[in-house]
Amino acid sequence: MPFNLKKLGKWREWKRYKRQIPKLVANDGVHIWLDSFKKEGFVTDPFEKWKDNARSTKNKKIAKGFSKNAKKGKKKLQILVESGDLKRAVSDSVHKAKWNKVEWRVKGIPYAEYHNEGTGKDVVRRFMGHSKVLDDKVYKRLKKLDRLFKGTT
């Protein structure tokens, strides 16, 4: 029985891709959650829109969600983005990326949990967590791995 180099190449590609999947999934999660900040709602299926800001201030433009520094009041403030600290912490939230477990944690932002999960008086504005959109991306990555594996038999 001759040795098949084509199958060996596919096997190597399968092993390489299998090693990459946890990091790819971790990055997929970060991108989806950062997208939550842009879209002002939790990116899942169906999309979960955040409740609008209700900032109480003397300046009516800011109270309506507009920046006081914007020309003619046209620049809208993003929900959950005041200093940018929470968004930056989410972009650096990959804690563990192993084959059997991918884990994200927002470090150094004590109010992150209050926004994401809410408290008795706070509005829940979930930006991280189980997402159907992320599940679909993971499924597509695993299907690719499955196709590579089936190509080696």
Tab-separated table of C-alpha atoms in Angstrom:
chain	number	residue	atom	x	y	z
A	1	MET	CA	0.000	0.000	0.000
A	2	PRO	CA	1.671	3.272	-1.148
A	3	PHE	CA	2.022	6.263	1.161
A	4	ASN	CA	-0.330	9.114	0.187
A	5	LEU	CA	1.364	12.538	0.578
A	6	LYS	CA	-1.870	14.344	-0.257
A	7	LYS	CA	-3.559	12.810	2.799
A	8	LEU	CA	-0.563	13.704	4.974
A	9	GLY	CA	-0.813	17.337	3.847
A	10	LYS	CA	-4.524	17.419	4.694
A	11	TRP	CA	-3.790	15.841	8.079
A	12	ARG	CA	-1.208	18.526	8.836
A	13	GLU	CA	-3.640	21.234	7.748
A	14	TRP	CA	-6.326	19.699	9.998
A	15	LYS	CA	-3.964	19.633	13.009
A	16	ARG	CA	-2.838	23.225	12.375
A	17	TYR	CA	-6.404	24.486	12.064
A	18	LYS	CA	-7.457	22.554	15.185
A	19	ARG	CA	-4.726	24.366	17.150
A	20	GLN	CA	-5.917	27.742	15.807
A	21	ILE	CA	-9.645	27.299	16.487
A	22	PRO	CA	-9.631	28.334	20.181
A	23	LYS	CA	-7.802	31.596	19.400
A	24	LEU	CA	-10.071	32.269	16.425
A	25	VAL	CA	-13.189	31.646	18.533
A	26	ALA	CA	-11.838	33.894	21.304
A	27	ASN	CA	-11.259	36.686	18.780
A	28	ASP	CA	-14.696	36.106	17.219
A	29	GLY	CA	-16.235	36.661	20.652
A	30	VAL	CA	-14.286	39.870	21.233
A	31	HIS	CA	-15.309	41.241	17.821
A	32	ILE	CA	-18.970	40.398	18.389
A	33	TRP	CA	-18.951	42.046	21.812
A	34	LEU	CA	-17.193	45.149	20.527
A	35	ASP	CA	-19.883	45.221	17.853
A	36	SER	CA	-22.409	45.459	20.704
A	37	PHE	CA	-20.950	48.858	21.582
A	38	LYS	CA	-21.186	50.072	17.980
A	39	LYS	CA	-24.734	48.815	17.487
A	40	GLU	CA	-25.819	49.795	21.013
A	41	GLY	CA	-27.267	46.412	21.826
A	42	PHE	CA	-26.274	42.809	22.457
A	43	VAL	CA	-25.361	41.045	19.223
A	44	THR	CA	-27.294	37.798	19.285
A	45	ASP	CA	-30.278	36.433	17.420
A	46	PRO	CA	-32.588	38.258	17.924
A	47	PHE	CA	-30.668	41.503	18.520
A	48	GLU	CA	-31.189	42.941	22.036
A	49	LYS	CA	-31.301	46.754	21.760
A	50	TRP	CA	-30.092	48.686	24.818
A	51	LYS	CA	-32.326	51.188	26.548
A	52	ASP	CA	-31.359	54.763	25.626
A	53	ASN	CA	-29.298	56.958	27.912
A	54	ALA	CA	-31.260	59.141	30.288
A	55	ARG	CA	-28.459	61.378	31.519
A	56	SER	CA	-29.830	64.121	33.707
A	57	THR	CA	-28.028	67.393	33.175
A	58	LYS	CA	-28.755	71.075	32.664
A	59	ASN	CA	-27.568	70.939	29.063
A	60	LYS	CA	-30.489	69.599	27.004
A	61	LYS	CA	-28.241	68.436	24.160
A	62	ILE	CA	-26.285	66.152	26.513
A	63	ALA	CA	-29.515	64.931	28.126
A	64	LYS	CA	-30.709	63.826	24.696
A	65	GLY	CA	-27.471	61.940	24.141
A	66	PHE	CA	-25.428	64.489	22.243
A	67	SER	CA	-21.876	65.533	23.018
A	68	LYS	CA	-21.408	69.073	24.329
A	69	ASN	CA	-18.230	69.319	22.226
A	70	ALA	CA	-19.895	68.377	18.962
A	71	LYS	CA	-20.490	71.117	16.426
A	72	LYS	CA	-24.156	72.058	16.357
A	73	GLY	CA	-24.990	69.093	18.626
A	74	LYS	CA	-24.751	66.480	15.862
A	75	LYS	CA	-22.345	63.987	17.464
A	76	LYS	CA	-24.347	61.373	19.355
A	77	LEU	CA	-22.834	59.829	22.479
A	78	GLN	CA	-22.625	56.049	22.413
A	79	ILE	CA	-24.385	54.160	25.162
A	80	LEU	CA	-21.880	52.615	27.645
A	81	VAL	CA	-18.998	54.587	26.135
A	82	GLU	CA	-18.027	57.587	28.203
A	83	SER	CA	-14.310	57.143	28.912
A	84	GLY	CA	-13.809	54.104	26.670
A	85	ASP	CA	-12.362	52.046	29.555
A	86	LEU	CA	-15.056	49.354	29.405
A	87	LYS	CA	-14.763	48.975	25.634
A	88	ARG	CA	-10.961	48.707	25.872
A	89	ALA	CA	-11.292	46.100	28.631
A	90	VAL	CA	-13.628	44.056	26.422
A	91	SER	CA	-11.123	44.220	23.558
A	92	ASP	CA	-8.543	42.688	25.929
A	93	SER	CA	-10.891	40.181	27.585
A	94	VAL	CA	-9.556	36.826	26.320
A	95	HIS	CA	-8.595	34.950	29.473
A	96	LYS	CA	-8.174	31.392	28.198
A	97	ALA	CA	-8.244	29.890	24.704
A	98	LYS	CA	-7.863	26.114	24.870
A	99	TRP	CA	-9.477	23.393	22.792
A	100	ASN	CA	-11.896	22.388	25.562
A	101	LYS	CA	-12.593	25.901	26.914
A	102	VAL	CA	-12.546	29.489	25.725
A	103	GLU	CA	-12.992	32.049	28.490
A	104	TRP	CA	-13.328	35.841	28.515
A	105	ARG	CA	-13.048	38.171	31.528
A	106	VAL	CA	-13.283	41.926	31.815
A	107	LYS	CA	-10.586	42.962	34.290
A	108	GLY	CA	-10.183	46.194	36.190
A	109	ILE	CA	-13.661	47.606	35.489
A	110	PRO	CA	-15.795	47.165	38.610
A	111	TYR	CA	-18.977	48.457	36.937
A	112	ALA	CA	-18.787	46.028	33.982
A	113	GLU	CA	-20.808	43.355	35.782
A	114	TYR	CA	-23.505	45.869	36.767
A	115	HIS	CA	-24.005	46.918	33.162
A	116	ASN	CA	-23.840	43.399	31.753
A	117	GLU	CA	-26.046	41.664	34.315
A	118	GLY	CA	-27.837	44.556	35.994
A	119	THR	CA	-28.767	45.020	39.608
A	120	GLY	CA	-32.056	45.808	41.295
A	121	LYS	CA	-32.037	49.433	40.112
A	122	ASP	CA	-29.688	49.387	37.100
A	123	VAL	CA	-30.774	48.791	33.527
A	124	VAL	CA	-29.299	45.637	31.978
A	125	ARG	CA	-27.210	46.444	28.928
A	126	ARG	CA	-25.657	43.103	28.140
A	127	PHE	CA	-22.536	43.345	25.990
A	128	MET	CA	-20.946	39.913	26.680
A	129	GLY	CA	-22.314	36.432	27.171
A	130	HIS	CA	-23.897	33.550	25.323
A	131	SER	CA	-24.706	34.696	21.802
A	132	LYS	CA	-26.407	32.820	18.971
A	133	VAL	CA	-24.233	34.787	16.543
A	134	LEU	CA	-21.068	33.476	18.233
A	135	ASP	CA	-22.523	29.945	18.317
A	136	ASP	CA	-23.036	30.144	14.545
A	137	LYS	CA	-19.446	31.281	13.981
A	138	VAL	CA	-18.097	28.459	16.154
A	139	TYR	CA	-20.265	25.963	14.275
A	140	LYS	CA	-18.883	27.163	10.915
A	141	ARG	CA	-15.313	26.819	12.172
A	142	LEU	CA	-15.967	23.290	13.422
A	143	LYS	CA	-17.656	22.369	10.124
A	144	LYS	CA	-14.501	23.459	8.300
A	145	LEU	CA	-12.445	21.256	10.629
A	146	ASP	CA	-14.848	18.375	9.960
A	147	ARG	CA	-14.485	18.845	6.187
A	148	LEU	CA	-10.687	18.813	6.530
A	149	PHE	CA	-10.870	15.644	8.623
A	150	LYS	CA	-13.163	13.878	6.174
A	151	GLY	CA	-10.750	14.806	3.400
A	152	THR	CA	-8.020	12.773	5.171
A	153	THR	CA	-9.871	9.447	5.241
